[in-house]
mmCIF file of C-alpha atoms in Angstrom:
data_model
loop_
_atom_site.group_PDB
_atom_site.id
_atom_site.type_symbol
_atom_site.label_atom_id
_atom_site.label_comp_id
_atom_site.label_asym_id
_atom_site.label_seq_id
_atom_site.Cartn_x
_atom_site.Cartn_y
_atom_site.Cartn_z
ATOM 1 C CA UNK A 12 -22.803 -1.834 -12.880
ATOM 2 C CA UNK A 13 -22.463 -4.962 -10.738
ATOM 3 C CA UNK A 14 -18.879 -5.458 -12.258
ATOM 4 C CA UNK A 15 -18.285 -2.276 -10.080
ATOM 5 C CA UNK A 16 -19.777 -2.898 -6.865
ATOM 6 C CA UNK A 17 -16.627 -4.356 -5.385
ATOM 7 C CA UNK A 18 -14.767 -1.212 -6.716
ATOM 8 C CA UNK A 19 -12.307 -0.533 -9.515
ATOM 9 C CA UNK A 20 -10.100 -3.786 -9.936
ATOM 10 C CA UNK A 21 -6.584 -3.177 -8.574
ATOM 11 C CA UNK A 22 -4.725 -5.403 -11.443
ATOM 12 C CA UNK A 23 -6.393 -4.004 -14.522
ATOM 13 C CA UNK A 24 -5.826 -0.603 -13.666
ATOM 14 C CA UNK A 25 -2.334 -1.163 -13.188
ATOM 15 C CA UNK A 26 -2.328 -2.730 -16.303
ATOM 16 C CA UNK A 27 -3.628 0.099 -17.617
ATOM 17 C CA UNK A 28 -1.711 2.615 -16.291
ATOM 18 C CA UNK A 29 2.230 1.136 -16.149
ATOM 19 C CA UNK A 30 1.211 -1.382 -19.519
ATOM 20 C CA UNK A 31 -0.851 0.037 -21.946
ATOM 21 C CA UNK A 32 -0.470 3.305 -21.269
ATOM 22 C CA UNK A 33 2.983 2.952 -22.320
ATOM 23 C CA UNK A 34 2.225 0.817 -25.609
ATOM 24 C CA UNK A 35 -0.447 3.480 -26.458
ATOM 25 C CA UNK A 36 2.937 5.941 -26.381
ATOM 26 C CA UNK A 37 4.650 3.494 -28.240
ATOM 27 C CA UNK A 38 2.173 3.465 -31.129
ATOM 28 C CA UNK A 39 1.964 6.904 -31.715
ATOM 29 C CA UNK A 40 5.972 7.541 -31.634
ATOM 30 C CA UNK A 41 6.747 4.746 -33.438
ATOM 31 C CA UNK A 42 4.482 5.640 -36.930
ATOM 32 C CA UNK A 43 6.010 5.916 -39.858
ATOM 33 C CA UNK A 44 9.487 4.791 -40.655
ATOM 34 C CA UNK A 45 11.305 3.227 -38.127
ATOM 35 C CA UNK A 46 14.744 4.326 -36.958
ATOM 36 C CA UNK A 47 17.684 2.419 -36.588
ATOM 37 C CA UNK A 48 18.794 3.227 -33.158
ATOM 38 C CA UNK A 49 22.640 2.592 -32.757
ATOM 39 C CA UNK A 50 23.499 0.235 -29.946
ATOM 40 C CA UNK A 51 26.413 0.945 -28.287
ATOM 41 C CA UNK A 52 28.955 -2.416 -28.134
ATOM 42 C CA UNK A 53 29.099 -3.156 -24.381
ATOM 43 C CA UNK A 54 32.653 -4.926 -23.486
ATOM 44 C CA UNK A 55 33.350 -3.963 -19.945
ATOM 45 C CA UNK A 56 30.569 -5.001 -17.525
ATOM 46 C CA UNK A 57 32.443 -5.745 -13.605
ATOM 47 C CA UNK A 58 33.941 -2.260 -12.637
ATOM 48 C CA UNK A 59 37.415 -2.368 -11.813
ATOM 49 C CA UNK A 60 38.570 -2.743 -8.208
ATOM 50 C CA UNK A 61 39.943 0.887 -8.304
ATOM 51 C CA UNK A 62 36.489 2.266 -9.502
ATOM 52 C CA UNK A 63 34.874 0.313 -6.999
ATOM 53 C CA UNK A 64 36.686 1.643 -3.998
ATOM 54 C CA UNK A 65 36.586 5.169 -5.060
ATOM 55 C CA UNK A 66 33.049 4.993 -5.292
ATOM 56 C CA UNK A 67 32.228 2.295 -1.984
ATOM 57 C CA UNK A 68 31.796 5.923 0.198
ATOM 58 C CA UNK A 69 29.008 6.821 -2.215
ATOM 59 C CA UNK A 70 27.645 3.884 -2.602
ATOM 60 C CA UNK A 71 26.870 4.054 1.425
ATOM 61 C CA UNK A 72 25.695 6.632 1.278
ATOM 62 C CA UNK A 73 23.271 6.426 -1.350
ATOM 63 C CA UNK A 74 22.484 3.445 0.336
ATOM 64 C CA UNK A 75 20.927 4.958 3.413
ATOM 65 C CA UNK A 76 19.614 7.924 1.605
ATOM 66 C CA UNK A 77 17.595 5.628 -0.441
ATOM 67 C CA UNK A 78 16.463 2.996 2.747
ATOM 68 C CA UNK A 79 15.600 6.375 4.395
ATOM 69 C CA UNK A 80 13.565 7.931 1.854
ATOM 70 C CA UNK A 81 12.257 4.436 0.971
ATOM 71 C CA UNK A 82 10.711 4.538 4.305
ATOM 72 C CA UNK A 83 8.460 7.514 4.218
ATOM 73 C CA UNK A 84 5.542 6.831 2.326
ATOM 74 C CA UNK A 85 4.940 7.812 -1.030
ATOM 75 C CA UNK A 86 8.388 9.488 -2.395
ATOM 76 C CA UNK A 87 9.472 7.244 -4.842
ATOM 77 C CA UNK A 88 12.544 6.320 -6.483
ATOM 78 C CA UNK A 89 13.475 9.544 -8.663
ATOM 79 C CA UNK A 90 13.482 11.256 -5.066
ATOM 80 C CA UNK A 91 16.311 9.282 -3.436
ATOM 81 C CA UNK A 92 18.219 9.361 -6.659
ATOM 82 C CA UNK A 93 18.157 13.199 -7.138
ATOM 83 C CA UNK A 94 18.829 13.968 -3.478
ATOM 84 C CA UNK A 95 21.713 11.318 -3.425
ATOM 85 C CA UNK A 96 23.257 12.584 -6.631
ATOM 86 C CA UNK A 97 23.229 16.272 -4.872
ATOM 87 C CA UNK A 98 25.057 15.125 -2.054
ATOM 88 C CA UNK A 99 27.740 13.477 -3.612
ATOM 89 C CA UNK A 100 27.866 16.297 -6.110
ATOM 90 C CA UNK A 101 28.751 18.613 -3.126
ATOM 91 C CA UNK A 102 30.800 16.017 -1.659
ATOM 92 C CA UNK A 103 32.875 15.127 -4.922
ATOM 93 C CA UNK A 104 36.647 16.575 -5.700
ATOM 94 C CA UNK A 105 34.886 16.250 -8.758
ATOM 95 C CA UNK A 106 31.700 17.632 -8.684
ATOM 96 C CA UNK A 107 32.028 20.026 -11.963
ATOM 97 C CA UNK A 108 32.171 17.233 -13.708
ATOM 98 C CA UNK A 109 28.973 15.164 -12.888
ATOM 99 C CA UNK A 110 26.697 14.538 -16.052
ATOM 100 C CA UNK A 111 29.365 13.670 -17.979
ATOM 101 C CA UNK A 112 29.678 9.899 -16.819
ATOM 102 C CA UNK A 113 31.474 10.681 -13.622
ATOM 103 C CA UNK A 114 31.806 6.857 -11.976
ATOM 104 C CA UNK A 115 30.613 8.881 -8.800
ATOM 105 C CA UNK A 116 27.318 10.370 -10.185
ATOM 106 C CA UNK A 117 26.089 7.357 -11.310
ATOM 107 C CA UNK A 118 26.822 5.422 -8.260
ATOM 108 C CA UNK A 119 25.245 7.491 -6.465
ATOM 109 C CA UNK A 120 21.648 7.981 -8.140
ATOM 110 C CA UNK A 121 21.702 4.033 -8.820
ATOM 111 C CA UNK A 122 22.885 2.996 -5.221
ATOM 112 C CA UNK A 123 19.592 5.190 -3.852
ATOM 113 C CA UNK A 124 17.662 4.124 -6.510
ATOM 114 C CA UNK A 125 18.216 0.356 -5.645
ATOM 115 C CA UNK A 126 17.820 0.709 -2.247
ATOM 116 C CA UNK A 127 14.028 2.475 -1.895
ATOM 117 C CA UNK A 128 12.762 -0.474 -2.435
ATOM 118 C CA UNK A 129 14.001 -2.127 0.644
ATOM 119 C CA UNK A 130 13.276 0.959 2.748
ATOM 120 C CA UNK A 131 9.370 0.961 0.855
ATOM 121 C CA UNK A 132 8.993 -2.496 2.496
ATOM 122 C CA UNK A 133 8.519 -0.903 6.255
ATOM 123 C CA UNK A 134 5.603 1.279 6.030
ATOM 124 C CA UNK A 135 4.216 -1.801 3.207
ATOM 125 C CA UNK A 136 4.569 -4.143 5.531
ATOM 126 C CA UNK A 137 3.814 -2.856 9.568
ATOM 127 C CA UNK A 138 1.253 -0.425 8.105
ATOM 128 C CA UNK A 139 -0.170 -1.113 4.800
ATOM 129 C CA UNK A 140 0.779 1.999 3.205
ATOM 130 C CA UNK A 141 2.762 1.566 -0.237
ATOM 131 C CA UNK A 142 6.299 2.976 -0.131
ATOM 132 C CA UNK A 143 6.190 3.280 -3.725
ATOM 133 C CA UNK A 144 5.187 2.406 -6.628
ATOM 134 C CA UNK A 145 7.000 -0.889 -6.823
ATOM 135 C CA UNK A 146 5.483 -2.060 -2.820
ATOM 136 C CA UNK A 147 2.142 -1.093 -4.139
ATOM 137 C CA UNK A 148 2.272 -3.972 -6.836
ATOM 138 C CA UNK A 149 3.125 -6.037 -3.770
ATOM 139 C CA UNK A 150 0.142 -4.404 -1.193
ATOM 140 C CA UNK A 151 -2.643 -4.925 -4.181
ATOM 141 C CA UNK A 152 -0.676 -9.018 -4.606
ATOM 142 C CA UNK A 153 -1.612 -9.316 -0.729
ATOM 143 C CA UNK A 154 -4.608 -8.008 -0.702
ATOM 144 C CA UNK A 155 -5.677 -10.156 -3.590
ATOM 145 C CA UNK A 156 -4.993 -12.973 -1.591
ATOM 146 C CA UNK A 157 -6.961 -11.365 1.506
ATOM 147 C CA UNK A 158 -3.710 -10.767 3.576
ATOM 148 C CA UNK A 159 -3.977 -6.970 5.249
ATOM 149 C CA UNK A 160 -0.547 -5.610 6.007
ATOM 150 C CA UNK A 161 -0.053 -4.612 9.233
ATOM 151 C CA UNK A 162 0.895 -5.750 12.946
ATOM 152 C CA UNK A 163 -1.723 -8.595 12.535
ATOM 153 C CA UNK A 164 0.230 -9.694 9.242
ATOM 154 C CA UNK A 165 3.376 -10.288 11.391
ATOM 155 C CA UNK A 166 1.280 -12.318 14.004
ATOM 156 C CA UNK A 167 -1.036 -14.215 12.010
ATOM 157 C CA UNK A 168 1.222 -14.661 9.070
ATOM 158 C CA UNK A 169 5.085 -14.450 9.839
ATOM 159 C CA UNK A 170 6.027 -17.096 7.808
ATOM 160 C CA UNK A 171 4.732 -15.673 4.732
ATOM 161 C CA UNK A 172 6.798 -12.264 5.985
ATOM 162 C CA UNK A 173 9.789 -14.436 6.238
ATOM 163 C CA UNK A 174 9.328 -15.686 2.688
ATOM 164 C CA UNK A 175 8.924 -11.985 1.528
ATOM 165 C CA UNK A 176 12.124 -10.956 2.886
ATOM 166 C CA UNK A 177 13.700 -14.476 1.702
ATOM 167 C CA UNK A 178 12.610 -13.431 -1.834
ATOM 168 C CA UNK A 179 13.976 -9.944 -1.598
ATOM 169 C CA UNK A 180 17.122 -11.002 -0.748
ATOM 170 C CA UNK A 181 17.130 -13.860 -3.735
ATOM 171 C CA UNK A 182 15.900 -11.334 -6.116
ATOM 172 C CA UNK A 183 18.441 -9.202 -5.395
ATOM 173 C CA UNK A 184 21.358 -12.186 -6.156
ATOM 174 C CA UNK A 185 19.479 -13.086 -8.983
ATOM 175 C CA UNK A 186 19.664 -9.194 -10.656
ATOM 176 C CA UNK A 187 23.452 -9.630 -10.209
ATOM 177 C CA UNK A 188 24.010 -12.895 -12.122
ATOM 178 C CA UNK A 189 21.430 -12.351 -14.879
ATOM 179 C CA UNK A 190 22.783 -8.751 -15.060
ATOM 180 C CA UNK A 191 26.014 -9.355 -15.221
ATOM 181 C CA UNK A 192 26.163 -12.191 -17.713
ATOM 182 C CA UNK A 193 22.842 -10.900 -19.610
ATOM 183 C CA UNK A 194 23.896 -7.479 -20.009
ATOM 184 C CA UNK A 195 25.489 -7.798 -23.558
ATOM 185 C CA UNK A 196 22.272 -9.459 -24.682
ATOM 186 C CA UNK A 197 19.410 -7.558 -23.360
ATOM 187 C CA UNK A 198 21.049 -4.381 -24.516
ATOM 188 C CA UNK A 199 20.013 -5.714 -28.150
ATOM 189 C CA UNK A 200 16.133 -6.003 -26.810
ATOM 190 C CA UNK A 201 15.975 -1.955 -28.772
ATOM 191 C CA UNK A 202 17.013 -3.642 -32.066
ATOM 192 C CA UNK A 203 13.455 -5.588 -32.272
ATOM 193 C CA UNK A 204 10.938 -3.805 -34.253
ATOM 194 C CA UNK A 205 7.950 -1.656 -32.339
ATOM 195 C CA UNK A 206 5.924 -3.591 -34.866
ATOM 196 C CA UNK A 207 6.580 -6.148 -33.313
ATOM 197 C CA UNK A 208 7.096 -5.691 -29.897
ATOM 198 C CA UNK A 209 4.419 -3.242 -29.331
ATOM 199 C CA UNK A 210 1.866 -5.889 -30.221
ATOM 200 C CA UNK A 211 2.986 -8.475 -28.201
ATOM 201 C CA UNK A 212 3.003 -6.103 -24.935
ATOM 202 C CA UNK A 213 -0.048 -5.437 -25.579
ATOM 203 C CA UNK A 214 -1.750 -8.808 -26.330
ATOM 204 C CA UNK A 215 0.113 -9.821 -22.727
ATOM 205 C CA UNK A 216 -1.876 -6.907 -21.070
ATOM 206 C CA UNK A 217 -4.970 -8.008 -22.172
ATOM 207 C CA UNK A 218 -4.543 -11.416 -20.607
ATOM 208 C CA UNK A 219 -3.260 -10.937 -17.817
ATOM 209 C CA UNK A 220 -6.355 -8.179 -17.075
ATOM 210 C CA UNK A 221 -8.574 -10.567 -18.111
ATOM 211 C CA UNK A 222 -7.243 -13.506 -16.173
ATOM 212 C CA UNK A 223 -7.367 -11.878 -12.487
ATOM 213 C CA UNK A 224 -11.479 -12.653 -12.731
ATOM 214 C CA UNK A 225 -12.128 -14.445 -15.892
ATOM 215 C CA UNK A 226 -13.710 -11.064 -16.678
ATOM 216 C CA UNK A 227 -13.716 -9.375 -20.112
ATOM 217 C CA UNK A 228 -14.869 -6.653 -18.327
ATOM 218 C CA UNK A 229 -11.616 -6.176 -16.894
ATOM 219 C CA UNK A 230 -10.135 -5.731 -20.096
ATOM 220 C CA UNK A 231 -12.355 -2.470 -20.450
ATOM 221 C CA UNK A 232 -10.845 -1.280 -17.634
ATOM 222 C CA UNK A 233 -7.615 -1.666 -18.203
ATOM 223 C CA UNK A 234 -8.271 -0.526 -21.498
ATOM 224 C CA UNK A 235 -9.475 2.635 -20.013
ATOM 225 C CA UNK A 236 -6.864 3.508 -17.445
ATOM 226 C CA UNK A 237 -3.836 3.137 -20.125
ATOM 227 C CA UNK A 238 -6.208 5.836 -22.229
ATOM 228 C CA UNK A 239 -5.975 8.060 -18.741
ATOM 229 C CA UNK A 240 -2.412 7.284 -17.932
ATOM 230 C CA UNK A 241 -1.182 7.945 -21.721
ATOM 231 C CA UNK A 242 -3.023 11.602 -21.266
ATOM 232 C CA UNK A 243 -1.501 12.034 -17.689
ATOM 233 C CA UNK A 244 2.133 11.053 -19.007
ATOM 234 C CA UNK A 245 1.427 13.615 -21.777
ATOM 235 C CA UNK A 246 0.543 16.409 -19.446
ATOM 236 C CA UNK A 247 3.373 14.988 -16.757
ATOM 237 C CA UNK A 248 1.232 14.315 -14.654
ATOM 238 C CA UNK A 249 3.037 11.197 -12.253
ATOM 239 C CA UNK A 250 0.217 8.201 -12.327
ATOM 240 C CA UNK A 251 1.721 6.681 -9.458
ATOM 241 C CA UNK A 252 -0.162 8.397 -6.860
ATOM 242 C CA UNK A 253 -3.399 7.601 -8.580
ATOM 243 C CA UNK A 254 -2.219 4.073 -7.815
ATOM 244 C CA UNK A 255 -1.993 5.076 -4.062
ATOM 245 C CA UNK A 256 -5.073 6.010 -4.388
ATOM 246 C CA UNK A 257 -7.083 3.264 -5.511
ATOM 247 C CA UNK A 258 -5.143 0.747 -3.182
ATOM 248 C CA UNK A 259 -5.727 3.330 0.035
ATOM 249 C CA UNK A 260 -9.066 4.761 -1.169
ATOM 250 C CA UNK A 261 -10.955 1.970 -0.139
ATOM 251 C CA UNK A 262 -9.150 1.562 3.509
ATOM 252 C CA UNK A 263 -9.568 5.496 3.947
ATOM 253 C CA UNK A 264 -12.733 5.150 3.326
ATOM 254 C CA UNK A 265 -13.545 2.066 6.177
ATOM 255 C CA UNK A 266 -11.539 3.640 8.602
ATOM 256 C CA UNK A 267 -13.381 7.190 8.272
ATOM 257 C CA UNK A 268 -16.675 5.404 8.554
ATOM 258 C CA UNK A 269 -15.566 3.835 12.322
ATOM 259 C CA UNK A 270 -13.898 6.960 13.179
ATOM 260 C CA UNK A 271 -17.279 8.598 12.667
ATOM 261 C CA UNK A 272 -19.165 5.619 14.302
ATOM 262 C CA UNK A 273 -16.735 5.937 17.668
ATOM 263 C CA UNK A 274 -16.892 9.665 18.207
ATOM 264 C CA UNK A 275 -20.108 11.407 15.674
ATOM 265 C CA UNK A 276 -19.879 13.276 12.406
ATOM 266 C CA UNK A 277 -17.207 15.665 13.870
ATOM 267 C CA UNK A 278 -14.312 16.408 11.329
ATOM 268 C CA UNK A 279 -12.327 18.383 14.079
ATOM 269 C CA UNK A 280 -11.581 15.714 16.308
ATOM 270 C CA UNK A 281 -8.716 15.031 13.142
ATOM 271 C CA UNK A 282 -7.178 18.737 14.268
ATOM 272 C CA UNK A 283 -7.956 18.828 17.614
ATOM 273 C CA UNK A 284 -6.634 15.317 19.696
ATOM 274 C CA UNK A 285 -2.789 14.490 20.093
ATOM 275 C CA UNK A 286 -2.037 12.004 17.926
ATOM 276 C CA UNK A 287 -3.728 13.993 14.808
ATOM 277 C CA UNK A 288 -1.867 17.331 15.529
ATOM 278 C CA UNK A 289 1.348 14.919 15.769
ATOM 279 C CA UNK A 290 0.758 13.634 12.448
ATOM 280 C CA UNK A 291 -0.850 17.093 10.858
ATOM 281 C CA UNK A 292 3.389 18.340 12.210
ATOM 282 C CA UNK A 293 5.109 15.191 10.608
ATOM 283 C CA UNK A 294 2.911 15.981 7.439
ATOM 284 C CA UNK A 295 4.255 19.474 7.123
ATOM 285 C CA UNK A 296 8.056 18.793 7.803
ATOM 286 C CA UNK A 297 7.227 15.941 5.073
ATOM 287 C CA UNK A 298 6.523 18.541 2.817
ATOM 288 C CA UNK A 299 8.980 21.535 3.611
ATOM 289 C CA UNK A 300 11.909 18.902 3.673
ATOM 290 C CA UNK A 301 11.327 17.532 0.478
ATOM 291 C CA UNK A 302 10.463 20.958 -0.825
ATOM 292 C CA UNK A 303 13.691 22.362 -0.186
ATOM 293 C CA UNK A 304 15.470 19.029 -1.427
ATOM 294 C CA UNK A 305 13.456 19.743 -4.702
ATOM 295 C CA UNK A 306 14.870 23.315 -4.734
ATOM 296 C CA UNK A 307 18.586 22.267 -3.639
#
């Protein structure tokens, strides 16, 4: 299909699996008669001072846990928060009492939460590999626009690099005012019929799939990436390293090919020179760190 030879679109596929996917979820839970979910009168939005300095300690360190974690390629947000809400669990007075709405708790997991994304920005950005989920919307925006992250990005392109972290830092400001004086509002977004929202999610999906090319065809795919990613969130199976995939696939794939070019059709020159065994170790702390975290 010459609608394929480029590949699998980047932007309809994530469509598919973060928009539709989750409408298709929505249609199915959401048959029948509608509930009435209560909603929860919100008067209290800016912590108190005291609650703010008993929890500044965790919200440090959260902080760095998150930039940290943020940093190594592919660990995500729930990650940070779970490994940050262990350690102030241990750390707490209070610790027996976390999952009932302890200030700490909460801090904690949301502080490391916020703060992977800024971390998932330096691998994105010096070498083109998605923190998360969240950087690999931005890698597929670049790449879109033919901009390759990387060292030549910072030489060829710093101003656009300045803007980025410009942005980040706006976007950030602009969470805390809308937050703060929308929060009382938006918390009445679950009051608006499925009927009604479902549809217009949906609808929205559709064009912005098709407008990326002009290409109905695009539609199909999106259409058929939400049908995968429903089935994966039904078997919990994560879709966002399927995302990964399709944005590093294609570089994988290039890179291979001139790695074969320099030295011949010999897979153990990836186990056998210095740099590779380096990385093959990194790889496997990786793996038993986070393993144990898991555990822990």
């Amino acid at each position: 299909n010459l609608n394929l030879l480029q590949g699998v679109s980047l932007i309809p596929a994530l469509i598919g699996l973060f928009g539709l996917a989750q409408t298709f979820e929505s249609l199915l839970t959401s048959r029948g008669e509608e509930k009435k979910l209560p909603v929860a009168k919100v008067n209290r939005i800016i912590p108190s001072w005291q609650d703010f300095r008993n929890s500044l300690g965790t919200i440090l360190r959260g902080t760095a846990i998150g930039t940290l974690i943020g940093a190594i390629p592919g660990t995500g947000t729930d990650l940070a928060a779970f490994i940050s809400y262990g350690q102030a669990k241990n750390a707490s007075k209070e610790g027996d009492k976390f999952g009932t709405g302890v200030l700490e708790g909460v801090a904690a997991a949301e502080s490391a939460n916020n703060a992977v994304t800024g971390g998932a920005l330096i691998p994105t950005l010096t070498l083109g590999v998605p923190g998360e989920a969240a950087t690999a919307v931005l890698l597929g925006g670049l790449m879109a626009f033919g901009l390759r992250p990387g060292p030549a990005l910072f030489r060829d392109n710093l101003d656009l690099v300045g803007t980025v972290y410009a942005s980040f830092f706006l976007a950030n400001l602009m969470f805390l005012i809308l937050g703060l004086s929308l929060a009382r509002y938006i918390s009445k977004i679950v009051l608006i019929p499925s009927r009604y929202l479902v549809p217009t999610i949906m609808i929205l999906c559709f064009v912005g799939a098709f407008a990326m090319r002009n290409s109905v065809f695009d539609i199909f795919i999106a259409i058929i990436f939400g049908v995968l990613g429903f089935i994966m969130n039904k078997l919990e199976i994560p879709v966002a390293p399927m995302l990964l995939g399709i944005i590093l696939g294609p570089m994988a794939e290039s890179n291979l090919r001139r790695t074969f070019m320099l030295y011949g059709v010999k897979p153990s020159i990836f186990f056998t020179r210095p740099i590779c065994i380096a990385i093959w170790v990194i790889v496997g702390l990786t793996f038993w760190f986070f393993s144990r975290a898991k555990k822990a």
